[in-house]
Amino acid sequence: MLLSLHRMGPGRFVLYGIGLAVAAFLLLPIIFIGALSFGSSKWLQFPPPDWTIKWYVEFFADPRWIQAIWTSFKIGIAVTVLSVALALPASFALVRGRFRGRGLLRAFFISPMIVPLVIVAIALYALSLRIGLNGSFLGFVVAHLILALPFAMICITNALEGFDESMEKAAIVCGATPLQAIWRITIPSIRLGIFAGAIFSFLASWDEVVVAIFMASPTMQTLPVRMWSALRLDLSPVMAAASTMLILLTVVVLGTGALLRRRQAR
Amino acid sequence: MVDLALPGGQSAAPPAARRKHGVGPALGALIFLFVFFVVPLSALLLRSVTDPEPGIGNYVRLLTDETYARVLFNTFAVATVVTIVTLLLGYPVAWLLVILPSRVARWLFAIILLSMWTNLLARTFAWVVLLQKTGVINRMLMNIGLIDAPLPLLNNLTGVTIGMTYIMLPFIILPLHASLSGLDPSLMQVASISGARPRQVFFRVMLPLSLPGLGTGALMVFVMALGYYVTPAMLGGASNMMLAELIAQHVQTQLNWGLGSAGAFILLAVTLALYAVYVRGIGLGRLK
């Protein structure tokens, strides 16, 4: 009875109330930032005195923002490719391997998710100061790859566990070499898991702030680092415009995901 | 299946079929993580007991100095408050997600996912603007006459708590939802047919049954809150630091690596200890 709405009595209005309040709380900053980015007040007055798109114009006219987006994108792509390239074979070992310490290895592969980011950041900072990785493209890729790997590992391992290995064996019986069987049967069957792992790897890099702050140099900044320094400097409406565009990107990605899932369900 | 000991990965394996299933394919990821994750972390641990001089001086200072003790206290206090608030707000929402008609629940889900996946700095920026002295929240409260002077909501622990609650809510709602939607409604029906009042049904049947989800969610939020850096650094004040900020500051601006890494290892030890509790609670098998 507590799990059905109409039989719950007046208590359900308390639930409605809290639900509405939480939904409003979760939406508040998102809508607010969107509104501010079109407001004409330089001091982020709300409600805005007038509407304008000049902050967006300013954003795209500033080479530092464009540069940061491009840097973030390049790093994200490199991280995605390497992350899948390392996690795919590793998943085969984790799922099908027969060796001692397999469970431990699996826990080890996702451990970068557990260690607080700030600790990963300063440990890598110390290393990269020593070997000269700081502020370099390679340094960013290495740092973000550590954080992206667990996501790729989880997605691909799960997909591989759900794949029926006898299909692969059937292919081998029919004359395929083991590698051919994996390449033409197994990998196409788990492509959704690989795809999800790639998306999560990209996002893990694209959105990452803490490690990037330590890795960044004045000439090499990702988008989150640029936002971080802009935020420290002052509260500018350009930042609101940048945020709104990132929120829109989230909506598009989530919306596409939901559509794909619905199409698949049909 | 018996786990065979395979020294060197392959030598004891039966031919062909098993040979390709050794640890070999994982070596790339293993070596990478070893070089760029295990080695730097170990070097950091070493530094905490050797820099500036060998010994546990850094740890002693961290745990006894009043300023640092205060930082540790702040960190645990904020993490505790955030965990409790997210639980109190998240439980009803997770419950609603189970019982609402799916058309409505889908929208609620969409809102939760949107807030969770929105860029962290964008959300933090929004809260800075909302909470500042001349911000919307203060102005609204003054307009309706609740307060005379603006409340200090930013650059203190209040701001940190609000911002962290916002960020952590989805992380408690989603596991709770998973646990609540697995409940068998007939159990509660039986209880109420047997004469239990709704309040009793909730406290004696539903709440205990949802404890596993509640525990994992709460533990996850608590652990994440302990080590959070961005939100406390942006919404908090210089006089009320949290542990992650202290670590970053010691390393980045004061170049005091010894103290910074000692702080990092206190944080890591607590995190791993709580994580061990978590793994025990849900079983290592589900740790995928």
XYZ file of C-alpha atoms in Angstrom:
554
model
C 0.000 0.000 0.000
C 2.916 2.360 0.530
C 3.940 1.577 -2.996
C 0.736 2.678 -4.641
C -0.257 6.285 -4.967
C -4.004 6.344 -4.600
C -4.040 4.070 -1.577
C -1.502 6.062 0.327
C -3.838 8.643 1.779
C -2.923 12.231 2.590
C 0.729 11.309 3.165
C 1.228 11.413 -0.564
C 0.877 15.192 -0.616
C 3.945 15.429 1.597
C 5.781 13.301 -0.970
C 4.526 15.482 -3.821
C 5.687 18.564 -1.964
C 9.197 17.280 -1.388
C 9.376 15.943 -4.938
C 8.400 19.287 -6.414
C 10.793 21.161 -4.153
C 13.719 18.891 -5.065
C 12.899 19.109 -8.783
C 12.837 22.910 -8.482
C 16.104 22.881 -6.533
C 17.763 20.750 -9.198
C 16.490 22.889 -12.056
C 17.028 26.282 -10.424
C 20.720 26.880 -11.232
C 20.379 25.451 -14.732
C 17.485 27.683 -15.756
C 18.922 30.637 -13.901
C 22.254 30.457 -15.731
C 20.454 30.150 -19.066
C 18.431 33.271 -18.343
C 21.455 35.235 -17.155
C 23.481 34.410 -20.250
C 20.908 36.319 -22.344
C 20.598 39.181 -19.854
C 22.179 42.502 -20.698
C 23.486 43.259 -17.207
C 27.238 43.029 -16.873
C 26.744 42.569 -13.125
C 24.507 39.537 -13.589
C 21.422 41.346 -12.363
C 18.341 39.201 -12.122
C 15.755 39.530 -13.563
C 17.802 40.993 -16.432
C 16.949 44.581 -17.434
C 17.095 43.658 -21.116
C 17.939 40.733 -23.382
C 21.009 40.368 -25.551
C 23.300 37.849 -27.225
C 26.398 39.960 -26.825
C 28.003 37.573 -24.261
C 27.861 34.790 -26.811
C 29.443 37.073 -29.400
C 32.126 37.968 -26.888
C 32.709 34.288 -26.118
C 33.300 33.380 -29.750
C 35.440 36.461 -30.336
C 37.839 35.465 -27.564
C 40.549 33.185 -28.969
C 41.340 31.860 -25.489
C 37.914 30.214 -25.195
C 38.064 28.754 -28.688
C 41.601 27.530 -28.071
C 40.511 25.873 -24.815
C 37.581 24.094 -26.503
C 39.847 22.821 -29.243
C 42.443 21.614 -26.721
C 39.779 19.845 -24.662
C 38.400 18.209 -27.775
C 41.767 16.934 -28.990
C 42.694 15.566 -25.572
C 39.254 13.964 -25.241
C 39.544 12.164 -28.574
C 43.052 10.884 -27.812
C 41.911 9.682 -24.387
C 38.849 7.957 -25.878
C 40.861 6.037 -28.465
C 43.561 4.946 -26.004
C 41.062 4.116 -23.300
C 39.109 1.732 -25.534
C 42.344 0.327 -27.000
C 43.612 -0.586 -23.518
C 40.294 -1.610 -21.982
C 39.075 -3.893 -24.767
C 41.870 -6.496 -24.536
C 41.976 -6.102 -20.760
C 38.258 -6.927 -20.598
C 38.886 -10.190 -22.438
C 41.456 -11.102 -19.802
C 39.111 -10.086 -16.981
C 36.087 -11.969 -18.297
C 37.663 -15.075 -19.811
C 41.035 -15.249 -18.129
C 41.913 -18.119 -15.834
C 44.632 -16.766 -13.619
C 45.123 -16.108 -9.978
C 44.094 -12.693 -8.718
C 41.593 -11.957 -11.460
C 39.126 -10.386 -9.030
C 41.898 -8.314 -7.564
C 42.960 -7.145 -11.012
C 39.412 -6.055 -11.740
C 39.283 -4.067 -8.508
C 42.652 -2.533 -9.367
C 41.426 -1.414 -12.789
C 38.543 0.548 -11.325
C 40.521 1.887 -8.355
C 41.267 5.285 -9.977
C 37.549 5.959 -9.582
C 37.779 5.571 -5.821
C 40.877 7.583 -4.995
C 39.889 11.230 -4.413
C 40.756 13.335 -7.450
C 42.891 15.778 -5.563
C 45.231 12.948 -4.515
C 45.581 11.655 -8.085
C 46.184 15.255 -9.118
C 49.059 16.011 -6.763
C 50.671 12.594 -7.246
C 50.703 13.125 -11.014
C 51.761 16.725 -10.560
C 54.856 15.599 -8.655
C 55.674 13.006 -11.310
C 55.126 15.331 -14.249
C 57.234 18.085 -12.695
C 60.030 15.572 -12.493
C 59.790 14.157 -16.008
C 58.636 17.332 -17.739
C 55.083 16.311 -18.630
C 53.557 19.382 -17.070
C 51.583 21.603 -19.409
C 52.016 19.200 -22.303
C 49.418 17.495 -24.464
C 50.855 14.110 -23.504
C 50.613 14.974 -19.823
C 46.900 15.761 -20.126
C 46.246 12.578 -22.094
C 48.053 10.420 -19.531
C 46.257 12.073 -16.622
C 42.807 11.794 -18.154
C 43.432 8.279 -19.404
C 43.909 7.133 -15.810
C 40.490 8.526 -14.927
C 38.765 7.347 -18.119
C 40.001 3.742 -18.038
C 37.660 2.538 -15.261
C 34.608 3.742 -17.211
C 35.681 1.962 -20.401
C 36.621 -1.100 -18.387
C 33.213 -1.317 -16.665
C 31.186 -0.816 -19.868
C 33.156 -3.256 -22.013
C 33.508 -5.928 -19.321
C 29.757 -5.856 -18.717
C 29.033 -6.163 -22.424
C 31.483 -9.033 -22.818
C 29.961 -10.869 -19.861
C 26.591 -10.691 -21.559
C 27.974 -12.122 -24.803
C 27.484 -15.837 -25.425
C 30.940 -17.229 -26.099
C 29.582 -20.239 -27.976
C 28.874 -17.963 -30.959
C 32.574 -17.294 -31.209
C 33.353 -20.996 -30.866
C 30.862 -21.772 -33.606
C 32.720 -19.400 -35.900
C 35.987 -21.151 -35.099
C 34.431 -24.545 -35.753
C 33.295 -23.187 -39.112
C 36.888 -22.410 -40.003
C 37.591 -18.908 -38.708
C 40.841 -18.278 -36.888
C 40.345 -17.192 -33.246
C 41.318 -13.612 -34.099
C 38.908 -13.539 -37.042
C 36.139 -14.846 -34.803
C 36.758 -12.126 -32.231
C 37.040 -9.413 -34.861
C 33.979 -10.410 -36.906
C 31.670 -11.937 -34.319
C 32.482 -10.858 -30.781
C 33.422 -7.225 -31.270
C 30.400 -6.393 -33.430
C 28.163 -8.044 -30.825
C 29.507 -5.970 -27.949
C 29.734 -2.737 -29.942
C 27.146 -0.983 -27.775
C 29.272 -1.571 -24.686
C 32.356 -0.333 -26.516
C 30.443 2.704 -27.706
C 29.212 3.483 -24.186
C 32.750 3.055 -22.872
C 34.012 5.491 -25.503
C 31.374 8.112 -24.666
C 32.064 7.873 -20.943
C 35.809 8.061 -21.546
C 35.371 11.194 -23.605
C 33.139 12.818 -21.002
C 35.511 11.850 -18.180
C 38.211 13.819 -19.968
C 36.055 16.666 -21.328
C 34.553 17.542 -17.932
C 37.587 16.927 -15.754
C 38.713 19.888 -13.634
C 40.873 18.951 -10.674
C 43.710 17.023 -12.288
C 43.654 19.433 -15.225
C 44.182 22.449 -12.966
C 47.448 20.948 -11.785
C 48.484 19.808 -15.241
C 47.710 23.092 -17.001
C 50.154 25.793 -18.003
C 49.312 29.296 -19.249
C 49.677 28.101 -22.832
C 47.947 24.741 -22.457
C 44.461 24.958 -20.968
C 41.397 22.779 -21.344
C 37.904 24.240 -21.274
C 37.293 23.415 -17.581
C 40.641 24.981 -16.647
C 39.731 28.107 -18.600
C 36.357 28.212 -16.822
C 38.036 27.703 -13.480
C 40.394 30.629 -13.965
C 37.585 32.801 -15.354
C 35.523 31.972 -12.269
C 38.370 32.843 -9.917
C 38.894 36.172 -11.663
C 35.394 37.611 -11.679
C 31.778 36.678 -12.266
C 31.305 37.521 -15.906
C 28.230 36.921 -18.062
C 30.541 35.367 -20.658
C 30.957 32.527 -18.187
C 27.157 32.211 -18.105
C 27.134 31.949 -21.893
C 29.831 29.264 -21.810
C 27.917 27.357 -19.122
C 24.654 27.549 -21.047
C 26.264 26.084 -24.139
C 27.672 23.223 -22.077
C 24.224 22.619 -20.569
C 22.727 22.540 -24.062
C 25.342 19.985 -25.053
C 24.265 17.838 -22.081
C 20.616 18.091 -23.110
C 21.471 17.048 -26.661
C 23.602 14.077 -25.536
C 21.032 12.896 -22.979
C 18.189 13.402 -25.447
C 19.978 11.426 -28.152
C 20.693 8.666 -25.671
C 17.034 8.501 -24.626
C 15.876 8.444 -28.262
C 18.324 5.676 -29.145
C 17.188 3.622 -26.183
C 13.545 4.092 -27.116
C 14.224 3.056 -30.693
C 16.091 0.008 -29.475
C 13.250 -0.934 -27.148
C 10.788 -0.967 -30.025
C 35.817 -23.569 -11.674
C 39.093 -24.098 -9.868
C 41.504 -21.256 -10.209
C 44.687 -22.682 -11.644
C 47.945 -21.145 -10.615
C 49.633 -20.138 -13.821
C 53.112 -18.798 -13.206
C 54.033 -16.410 -15.967
C 50.445 -16.456 -17.118
C 50.577 -19.380 -19.533
C 53.105 -22.080 -18.864
C 50.731 -24.416 -17.019
C 47.807 -23.849 -19.339
C 46.527 -26.655 -21.494
C 47.322 -26.014 -25.137
C 45.455 -23.845 -27.621
C 42.066 -23.168 -26.054
C 43.335 -21.650 -22.857
C 46.514 -20.052 -23.965
C 44.866 -16.867 -25.177
C 43.021 -16.416 -21.912
C 45.921 -15.541 -19.662
C 46.612 -12.186 -18.115
C 48.422 -11.154 -21.321
C 45.782 -8.935 -22.957
C 45.479 -6.895 -19.777
C 49.169 -6.127 -19.604
C 48.882 -2.834 -21.503
C 46.406 -1.345 -19.056
C 48.219 -2.937 -16.133
C 51.604 -1.461 -17.015
C 50.093 1.927 -17.792
C 48.269 2.139 -14.467
C 51.288 0.839 -12.611
C 53.634 3.464 -14.041
C 51.303 6.456 -13.914
C 49.079 5.631 -10.962
C 50.712 3.231 -8.508
C 54.222 4.639 -8.745
C 53.249 8.312 -8.301
C 50.959 7.455 -5.379
C 53.696 5.437 -3.689
C 56.194 8.221 -4.260
C 53.730 10.597 -2.637
C 53.329 8.319 0.367
C 57.081 8.136 0.681
C 57.320 11.896 0.543
C 54.889 12.293 3.428
C 57.368 10.530 5.731
C 60.634 11.900 4.288
C 59.962 15.542 3.439
C 61.387 17.734 4.995
C 62.949 15.130 7.312
C 62.393 11.397 7.865
C 59.741 10.508 10.413
C 56.058 10.964 11.022
C 56.402 14.645 11.886
C 53.999 15.696 9.143
C 51.234 13.456 10.438
C 51.768 14.603 14.001
C 51.527 18.216 12.912
C 48.382 17.608 10.897
C 46.591 15.846 13.716
C 47.684 18.051 16.598
C 47.928 21.584 15.196
C 44.712 23.420 15.919
C 44.338 24.937 12.445
C 44.644 21.583 10.751
C 42.450 19.832 13.279
C 39.821 22.406 12.428
C 40.112 21.577 8.741
C 39.633 17.884 9.502
C 36.639 18.697 11.665
C 35.121 20.906 8.933
C 35.588 18.158 6.385
C 33.833 15.494 8.425
C 31.118 17.886 9.602
C 30.230 19.013 6.079
C 30.315 15.452 4.735
C 28.012 14.301 7.552
C 25.529 17.132 7.127
C 25.481 16.729 3.348
C 24.873 12.985 3.708
C 21.975 13.479 6.115
C 20.331 16.232 4.073
C 20.634 14.324 0.806
C 19.143 11.260 2.493
C 16.180 13.197 3.883
C 15.510 14.835 0.508
C 16.490 11.900 -1.653
C 14.408 9.182 -0.019
C 11.033 10.757 -0.820
C 12.164 11.479 -4.372
C 13.345 7.899 -4.923
C 10.023 6.741 -3.495
C 8.102 9.020 -5.838
C 10.088 7.699 -8.787
C 8.769 4.220 -7.967
C 5.107 5.080 -7.474
C 4.509 7.921 -9.923
C 2.917 7.034 -13.256
C 5.810 6.346 -15.609
C 4.978 9.365 -17.777
C 5.606 11.722 -14.853
C 8.467 9.689 -13.389
C 10.298 9.979 -16.699
C 10.349 13.757 -16.403
C 11.588 13.623 -12.847
C 14.310 11.245 -14.006
C 15.260 13.573 -16.834
C 15.652 16.471 -14.387
C 17.859 14.400 -12.082
C 20.069 13.199 -14.940
C 20.314 16.679 -16.426
C 21.522 18.169 -13.164
C 23.926 15.265 -12.669
C 25.488 15.507 -16.114
C 25.680 19.269 -16.382
C 29.257 20.505 -16.282
C 30.394 20.807 -12.677
C 31.840 24.292 -13.092
C 28.673 25.536 -14.777
C 26.638 24.385 -11.772
C 29.121 25.816 -9.309
C 29.169 29.130 -11.144
C 25.370 29.251 -10.938
C 25.475 28.725 -7.184
C 28.092 31.429 -6.691
C 25.839 33.909 -8.484
C 22.705 32.713 -6.708
C 24.183 32.774 -3.218
C 26.167 35.996 -3.242
C 25.161 38.943 -1.030
C 23.385 40.709 -3.880
C 22.228 37.417 -5.333
C 18.705 36.347 -6.150
C 18.139 34.312 -3.004
C 19.129 37.101 -0.623
C 17.157 39.686 -2.575
C 14.063 37.523 -2.648
C 14.218 36.844 1.086
C 14.611 40.565 1.749
C 11.764 41.479 -0.581
C 9.312 39.244 1.192
C 10.548 40.652 4.486
C 11.967 37.473 5.994
C 15.343 39.066 6.616
C 16.587 42.665 6.916
C 20.204 42.223 5.909
C 21.590 39.759 3.367
C 22.524 36.381 4.827
C 26.143 35.316 4.431
C 25.551 32.300 2.163
C 28.806 32.367 0.240
C 32.443 31.889 1.261
C 31.486 29.821 4.285
C 30.401 26.314 5.145
C 26.721 27.108 4.477
C 27.545 27.752 0.847
C 29.651 24.600 0.645
C 26.841 22.523 2.156
C 24.218 23.880 -0.246
C 26.444 23.361 -3.274
C 27.508 19.864 -2.232
C 23.947 18.806 -1.436
C 23.019 19.860 -4.951
C 25.798 17.808 -6.490
C 25.297 14.707 -4.340
C 21.484 14.398 -4.541
C 21.465 12.301 -7.745
C 24.059 9.952 -6.253
C 21.725 9.063 -3.422
C 18.468 9.084 -5.392
C 19.629 6.610 -8.034
C 20.808 3.764 -5.741
C 17.803 4.301 -3.471
C 15.499 4.110 -6.451
C 17.106 0.851 -7.515
C 16.619 -0.576 -4.047
C 13.029 0.675 -3.611
C 11.875 -0.550 -6.999
C 13.082 -4.018 -6.042
C 10.756 -4.136 -3.033
C 7.869 -6.547 -3.150
C 4.671 -4.488 -2.638
C 2.837 -7.471 -1.198
C 5.054 -7.385 1.901
C 3.635 -4.009 2.780
C 0.146 -5.162 1.932
C 0.490 -8.062 4.324
C 1.665 -5.735 7.057
C -1.258 -3.407 6.607
C -3.802 -6.236 6.362
C -2.382 -7.557 9.613
C -3.378 -4.274 11.188
C -0.256 -2.100 10.989
C -0.889 1.596 10.531
C 0.840 3.305 7.584
C 3.472 4.813 9.868
C 4.270 1.379 11.278
C 4.375 -0.154 7.817
C 6.905 2.477 6.786
C 9.168 2.283 9.811
C 8.992 -1.450 10.441
C 8.769 -2.885 6.930
C 9.650 -0.500 4.132
C 12.506 1.415 5.729
C 14.352 -1.684 7.007
C 13.948 -3.334 3.617
C 15.430 -0.343 1.845
C 18.403 -0.121 4.206
C 20.891 -1.738 1.798
C 20.288 0.879 -0.905
C 20.180 3.590 1.706
C 23.484 2.445 3.185
C 25.355 2.223 -0.101
C 24.017 5.590 -1.269
C 24.877 7.309 1.991
C 28.342 5.795 2.126
C 29.031 6.811 -1.459
C 27.950 10.393 -0.836
C 29.939 10.595 2.374
C 33.122 9.320 0.730
C 32.736 11.620 -2.249
C 32.017 14.607 -0.028
C 35.126 13.975 2.081
C 37.477 14.346 -0.869
C 35.643 16.975 -2.892
C 37.733 19.846 -4.123
C 35.980 22.065 -6.654
C 32.839 23.052 -4.790
C 34.463 23.818 -1.428
C 37.176 25.799 -3.195
C 34.598 27.905 -5.045
C 31.798 28.279 -2.500
C 33.831 28.078 0.688
C 35.895 30.710 2.393
C 39.599 30.967 3.057
C 39.032 30.669 6.798
C 36.927 27.525 6.551
C 38.865 25.136 4.419
C 38.209 21.484 3.768
C 40.818 18.757 3.536
C 41.104 18.565 -0.261
C 41.695 22.323 -0.440
C 44.285 22.140 2.286
C 46.167 19.441 0.374
C 46.037 21.362 -2.902
C 47.095 24.580 -1.249
C 50.063 23.076 0.546
C 51.335 21.569 -2.656
C 50.530 24.337 -5.107
C 51.143 27.603 -3.336
C 53.125 26.796 -0.209
C 55.226 24.083 -1.846
C 55.053 22.136 1.388
C 54.952 18.681 -0.177
C 55.475 16.791 3.047
C 52.422 18.185 4.774
C 50.343 18.072 1.607
C 51.059 14.414 0.994
C 50.459 13.522 4.641
C 47.019 15.146 4.304
C 46.473 13.220 1.100
C 47.203 9.956 2.847
C 44.925 10.624 5.759
C 42.181 11.286 3.195
C 43.096 8.193 1.204
C 43.170 5.962 4.280
C 39.713 7.102 5.402
C 38.346 6.742 1.869
C 39.709 3.222 1.441
C 38.491 2.156 4.880
C 34.962 3.360 4.111
C 35.185 1.789 0.699
C 36.058 -1.540 2.276
C 32.867 -1.267 4.341
C 30.975 -0.528 1.137
C 32.425 -3.511 -0.713
C 31.626 -5.769 2.226
C 28.068 -4.467 2.207
C 27.337 -5.176 -1.437
C 29.796 -7.998 -2.038
C 32.797 -7.859 -4.313
C 30.923 -9.758 -7.007
C 28.754 -6.769 -7.771
C 31.715 -4.478 -8.034
C 31.742 -4.395 -11.783
